[in-house]
GROMACS .gro file of C-alpha atoms in nm:
model
  229
    1MET     CA    1 -10.266  -4.913 -12.944
    2ARG     CA    2  -9.896  -4.996 -12.980
    3ILE     CA    3  -9.708  -4.833 -13.265
    4GLU     CA    4  -9.585  -5.168 -13.395
    5HIS     CA    5  -9.949  -5.272 -13.454
    6VAL     CA    6 -10.032  -4.967 -13.667
    7THR     CA    7 -10.055  -5.034 -14.041
    8ASP     CA    8 -10.175  -4.694 -14.160
    9LEU     CA    9  -9.884  -4.465 -14.246
   10GLU     CA   10 -10.055  -4.139 -14.142
   11THR     CA   11 -10.162  -4.281 -13.806
   12ALA     CA   12  -9.810  -4.406 -13.748
   13LYS     CA   13  -9.670  -4.061 -13.826
   14GLN     CA   14  -9.913  -3.897 -13.579
   15MET     CA   15  -9.825  -4.146 -13.306
   16ALA     CA   16  -9.455  -4.092 -13.372
   17ALA     CA   17  -9.502  -3.715 -13.342
   18LEU     CA   18  -9.689  -3.759 -13.010
   19LEU     CA   19  -9.420  -3.989 -12.876
   20GLU     CA   20  -9.151  -3.746 -12.980
   21ALA     CA   21  -9.333  -3.461 -12.803
   22GLU     CA   22  -9.369  -3.676 -12.490
   23ASN     CA   23  -9.003  -3.760 -12.513
   24ALA     CA   24  -8.913  -3.390 -12.523
   25ARG     CA   25  -9.141  -3.321 -12.225
   26LEU     CA   26  -8.978  -3.596 -12.022
   27HIS     CA   27  -8.635  -3.459 -12.107
   28GLN     CA   28  -8.742  -3.113 -11.986
   29ARG     CA   29  -8.892  -3.259 -11.667
   30LEU     CA   30  -8.574  -3.453 -11.607
   31GLU     CA   31  -8.363  -3.137 -11.635
   32LEU     CA   32  -8.588  -2.957 -11.387
   33LEU     CA   33  -8.563  -3.243 -11.141
   34VAL     CA   34  -8.186  -3.245 -11.170
   35GLN     CA   35  -8.179  -2.874 -11.088
   36GLU     CA   36  -8.419  -2.922 -10.798
   37ASN     CA   37  -8.213  -3.213 -10.672
   38ALA     CA   38  -7.909  -2.988 -10.657
   39ARG     CA   39  -8.095  -2.738 -10.436
   40LEU     CA   40  -8.246  -2.982 -10.191
   41LYS     CA   41  -8.049  -3.085  -9.882
   42GLY     CA   42  -8.275  -3.319  -9.682
   43GLU     CA   43  -8.212  -3.694  -9.703
   44ASP     CA   44  -8.582  -3.780  -9.753
   45ALA     CA   45  -8.621  -3.531 -10.034
   46GLN     CA   46  -8.299  -3.658 -10.190
   47ALA     CA   47  -8.424  -4.017 -10.188
   48ARG     CA   48  -8.763  -3.914 -10.329
   49LEU     CA   49  -8.605  -3.719 -10.613
   50GLN     CA   50  -8.367  -4.004 -10.688
   51LEU     CA   51  -8.661  -4.244 -10.713
   52GLU     CA   52  -8.848  -4.009 -10.944
   53LEU     CA   53  -8.539  -3.967 -11.159
   54THR     CA   54  -8.512  -4.344 -11.191
   55GLN     CA   55  -8.878  -4.375 -11.290
   56LEU     CA   56  -8.846  -4.098 -11.547
   57ALA     CA   57  -8.538  -4.262 -11.693
   58GLU     CA   58  -8.730  -4.590 -11.731
   59GLN     CA   59  -9.022  -4.409 -11.897
   60LEU     CA   60  -8.783  -4.233 -12.131
   61ALA     CA   61  -8.620  -4.562 -12.229
   62LEU     CA   62  -8.963  -4.717 -12.293
   63MET     CA   63  -9.068  -4.423 -12.511
   64GLN     CA   64  -8.751  -4.446 -12.715
   65GLN     CA   65  -8.800  -4.819 -12.764
   66ARG     CA   66  -9.156  -4.767 -12.883
   67LEU     CA   67  -9.057  -4.483 -13.113
   68PHE     CA   68  -8.746  -4.629 -13.269
   69GLY     CA   69  -8.702  -4.992 -13.170
   70ALA     CA   70  -9.034  -5.160 -13.254
   71SER     CA   71  -9.125  -5.017 -13.593
   72SER     CA   72  -9.303  -5.255 -13.830
   73GLU     CA   73  -9.105  -5.114 -14.123
   74LYS     CA   74  -8.757  -5.228 -14.023
   75ARG     CA   75  -8.506  -5.214 -14.299
   76LYS     CA   76  -8.268  -5.497 -14.365
   77PRO     CA   77  -7.904  -5.399 -14.321
   78ALA     CA   78  -7.729  -5.334 -14.645
   79VAL     CA   79  -7.492  -5.614 -14.741
   80GLU     CA   80  -7.178  -5.504 -14.914
   81ALA     CA   81  -7.127  -5.678 -15.241
   82THR     CA   82  -6.818  -5.897 -15.243
   83PRO     CA   83  -6.628  -5.867 -15.569
   84PRO     CA   84  -6.581  -6.197 -15.753
   85ALA     CA   85  -6.250  -6.373 -15.716
   86SER     CA   86  -6.164  -6.301 -16.080
   87ALA     CA   87  -6.202  -5.924 -16.024
   88ARG     CA   88  -5.969  -5.912 -15.727
   89LYS     CA   89  -5.621  -5.787 -15.792
   90GLN     CA   90  -5.374  -6.072 -15.790
   91ARG     CA   91  -5.047  -6.020 -15.617
   92GLY     CA   92  -4.727  -6.136 -15.778
   93HIS     CA   93  -4.498  -6.395 -15.631
   94GLY     CA   94  -4.183  -6.294 -15.452
   95PRO     CA   95  -3.845  -6.455 -15.507
   96ARG     CA   96  -3.865  -6.831 -15.460
   97ALA     CA   97  -3.656  -6.959 -15.170
   98GLN     CA   98  -3.383  -7.214 -15.245
   99PRO     CA   99  -3.315  -7.373 -14.903
  100GLN     CA  100  -3.168  -7.690 -15.056
  101LEU     CA  101  -2.878  -7.511 -15.227
  102PRO     CA  102  -2.545  -7.441 -15.058
  103VAL     CA  103  -2.476  -7.071 -15.014
  104GLN     CA  104  -2.157  -6.920 -15.151
  105GLU     CA  105  -2.092  -6.571 -15.019
  106VAL     CA  106  -1.919  -6.330 -15.257
  107VAL     CA  107  -1.795  -5.992 -15.131
  108LEU     CA  108  -1.771  -5.724 -15.400
  109PRO     CA  109  -1.544  -5.431 -15.306
  110LEU     CA  110  -1.484  -5.112 -15.500
  111ASP     CA  111  -1.176  -5.083 -15.717
  112GLU     CA  112  -0.905  -4.866 -15.569
  113ALA     CA  113  -0.957  -4.609 -15.844
  114ASP     CA  114  -1.326  -4.579 -15.750
  115LYS     CA  115  -1.271  -4.516 -15.378
  116VAL     CA  116  -1.312  -4.141 -15.427
  117CYS     CA  117  -1.621  -3.940 -15.328
  118GLY     CA  118  -1.793  -3.805 -15.639
  119LEU     CA  119  -1.913  -3.494 -15.453
  120CYS     CA  120  -1.615  -3.363 -15.260
  121GLY     CA  121  -1.328  -3.572 -15.399
  122GLY     CA  122  -1.236  -3.714 -15.057
  123ALA     CA  123  -1.113  -4.069 -15.002
  124LEU     CA  124  -1.390  -4.322 -14.930
  125LYS     CA  125  -1.358  -4.538 -14.620
  126GLU     CA  126  -1.510  -4.885 -14.587
  127TRP     CA  127  -1.842  -4.874 -14.401
  128ALA     CA  128  -1.806  -5.169 -14.167
  129GLY     CA  129  -2.099  -5.410 -14.171
  130GLN     CA  130  -2.290  -5.219 -14.442
  131THR     CA  131  -2.354  -5.401 -14.772
  132GLU     CA  132  -2.623  -5.410 -15.038
  133ASP     CA  133  -2.722  -5.775 -15.078
  134SER     CA  134  -2.872  -5.971 -15.367
  135GLN     CA  135  -2.892  -6.336 -15.469
  136GLU     CA  136  -2.880  -6.544 -15.785
  137VAL     CA  137  -2.862  -6.915 -15.861
  138SER     CA  138  -2.542  -7.004 -16.041
  139VAL     CA  139  -2.391  -7.325 -16.183
  140VAL     CA  140  -2.046  -7.424 -16.060
  141GLU     CA  141  -1.921  -7.729 -16.251
  142ARG     CA  142  -2.278  -7.852 -16.297
  143HIS     CA  143  -2.354  -7.791 -15.929
  144PHE     CA  144  -2.613  -7.532 -15.835
  145VAL     CA  145  -2.524  -7.291 -15.556
  146LEU     CA  146  -2.703  -6.985 -15.424
  147LYS     CA  147  -2.463  -6.693 -15.449
  148HIS     CA  148  -2.520  -6.427 -15.186
  149TYR     CA  149  -2.361  -6.106 -15.312
  150ARG     CA  150  -2.254  -5.847 -15.057
  151ARG     CA  151  -2.179  -5.522 -15.237
  152GLN     CA  152  -1.957  -5.330 -15.000
  153LYS     CA  153  -2.068  -4.980 -14.908
  154TYR     CA  154  -1.834  -4.686 -14.851
  155ARG     CA  155  -1.890  -4.351 -14.687
  156CYS     CA  156  -1.709  -4.022 -14.705
  157PRO     CA  157  -1.574  -3.856 -14.388
  158CYS     CA  158  -1.739  -3.534 -14.505
  159GLY     CA  159  -2.086  -3.687 -14.469
  160CYS     CA  160  -2.161  -3.713 -14.842
  161ALA     CA  161  -2.389  -3.981 -14.987
  162PRO     CA  162  -2.260  -4.340 -14.942
  163VAL     CA  163  -2.124  -4.530 -15.244
  164THR     CA  164  -2.199  -4.898 -15.316
  165ALA     CA  165  -1.980  -5.135 -15.517
  166PRO     CA  166  -2.136  -5.220 -15.856
  167ALA     CA  167  -2.327  -5.544 -15.908
  168PRO     CA  168  -2.157  -5.828 -16.099
  169PRO     CA  169  -2.254  -5.884 -16.464
  170ARG     CA  170  -2.525  -6.142 -16.523
  171LEU     CA  171  -2.573  -6.380 -16.810
  172ILE     CA  172  -2.911  -6.247 -16.920
  173GLY     CA  173  -2.915  -5.906 -16.753
  174GLY     CA  174  -3.244  -5.779 -16.622
  175TRP     CA  175  -3.473  -6.003 -16.831
  176LEU     CA  176  -3.560  -6.232 -16.541
  177ARG     CA  177  -3.682  -5.935 -16.338
  178ARG     CA  178  -3.976  -5.912 -16.578
  179LEU     CA  179  -4.090  -6.269 -16.519
  180PRO     CA  180  -4.458  -6.281 -16.420
  181ASP     CA  181  -4.403  -6.513 -16.122
  182GLY     CA  182  -4.110  -6.325 -15.971
  183ASP     CA  183  -3.828  -6.585 -15.988
  184GLU     CA  184  -3.487  -6.431 -15.919
  185ALA     CA  185  -3.229  -6.387 -16.193
  186TRP     CA  186  -2.990  -6.682 -16.213
  187SER     CA  187  -2.735  -6.788 -16.471
  188GLY     CA  188  -2.844  -7.153 -16.456
  189TRP     CA  189  -3.121  -7.090 -16.711
  190ALA     CA  190  -2.896  -7.183 -17.000
  191SER     CA  191  -2.785  -7.506 -16.832
  192LEU     CA  192  -3.146  -7.596 -16.757
  193LEU     CA  193  -3.312  -7.497 -17.085
  194LEU     CA  194  -3.057  -7.593 -17.349
  195PRO     CA  195  -3.083  -7.972 -17.291
  196GLY     CA  196  -3.461  -7.943 -17.280
  197VAL     CA  197  -3.476  -7.767 -17.615
  198LEU     CA  198  -3.289  -8.056 -17.772
  199LEU     CA  199  -3.411  -8.354 -17.570
  200GLY     CA  200  -3.749  -8.305 -17.408
  201PRO     CA  201  -4.055  -8.098 -17.308
  202ARG     CA  202  -4.065  -7.831 -17.042
  203ALA     CA  203  -4.199  -8.068 -16.777
  204THR     CA  204  -3.881  -8.273 -16.812
  205GLN     CA  205  -3.671  -7.958 -16.781
  206ILE     CA  206  -3.846  -7.852 -16.463
  207ARG     CA  207  -3.823  -8.198 -16.311
  208GLY     CA  208  -3.454  -8.217 -16.392
  209GLY     CA  209  -3.395  -7.877 -16.236
  210ARG     CA  210  -3.573  -7.977 -15.917
  211GLU     CA  211  -3.373  -8.297 -15.888
  212SER     CA  212  -3.032  -8.140 -15.942
  213GLY     CA  213  -3.068  -7.777 -15.840
  214PRO     CA  214  -3.311  -7.487 -15.801
  215ARG     CA  215  -3.688  -7.490 -15.778
  216VAL     CA  216  -3.844  -7.337 -16.088
  217ARG     CA  217  -4.208  -7.253 -16.160
  218ARG     CA  218  -4.352  -7.389 -16.481
  219GLY     CA  219  -4.484  -7.046 -16.579
  220ALA     CA  220  -4.134  -6.901 -16.565
  221VAL     CA  221  -3.999  -7.163 -16.809
  222ALA     CA  222  -4.298  -7.121 -17.040
  223HIS     CA  223  -4.231  -6.745 -17.053
  224TRP     CA  224  -3.877  -6.792 -17.188
  225PRO     CA  225  -3.959  -6.832 -17.565
  226ALA     CA  226  -4.188  -6.527 -17.557
  227VAL     CA  227  -3.912  -6.301 -17.425
  228CYS     CA  228  -3.602  -6.457 -17.575
  229PRO     CA  229  -3.706  -6.631 -17.901
   0.00000   0.00000   0.00000
């Protein structure tokens, strides 16, 4: 009787125990044959032992298949539950690119009075090619440009910590950094929102901004009254 045809649990357990004992016996016999194979030197004996080893390996594989691979009580693999889309953590948007705007590069150096190391008092030297960069959308005579600020970095000959030129003042400070959709701070908000407050809804404001300047998400404009009433 094959183990996969057994329906009684006790009988199946007994057959499994017998198969396991036979499996152990075959393992022991295999070890003895390996040791005997190492001692024998004749070619005929070597071939005979190799054949017997092959047969025992096949029997061992068959026993293992009967014991573990053909059970009538196979369990279905557990399927990991996939969390619903609403429960997944949503990632915020990064700064929105403005490829259609011309770029105006502004280099911000330290004042002469500030070119002194705060640790040792030594004179700071310009660190060639090292700047701390940021961007904002600005209005220049009703034209939107993307200002790329390069805050010059300085280092002390004594090896002290480098010093970076301060950032320029912004119209609305750090408020835009708290926007839920991650739009960068830009001083064009007033130019975009003020006509809309007087003349039309937010959709008109956004459309006007896209036609004449930066790309703005609707959620960012809707968040304005809640933060700056």
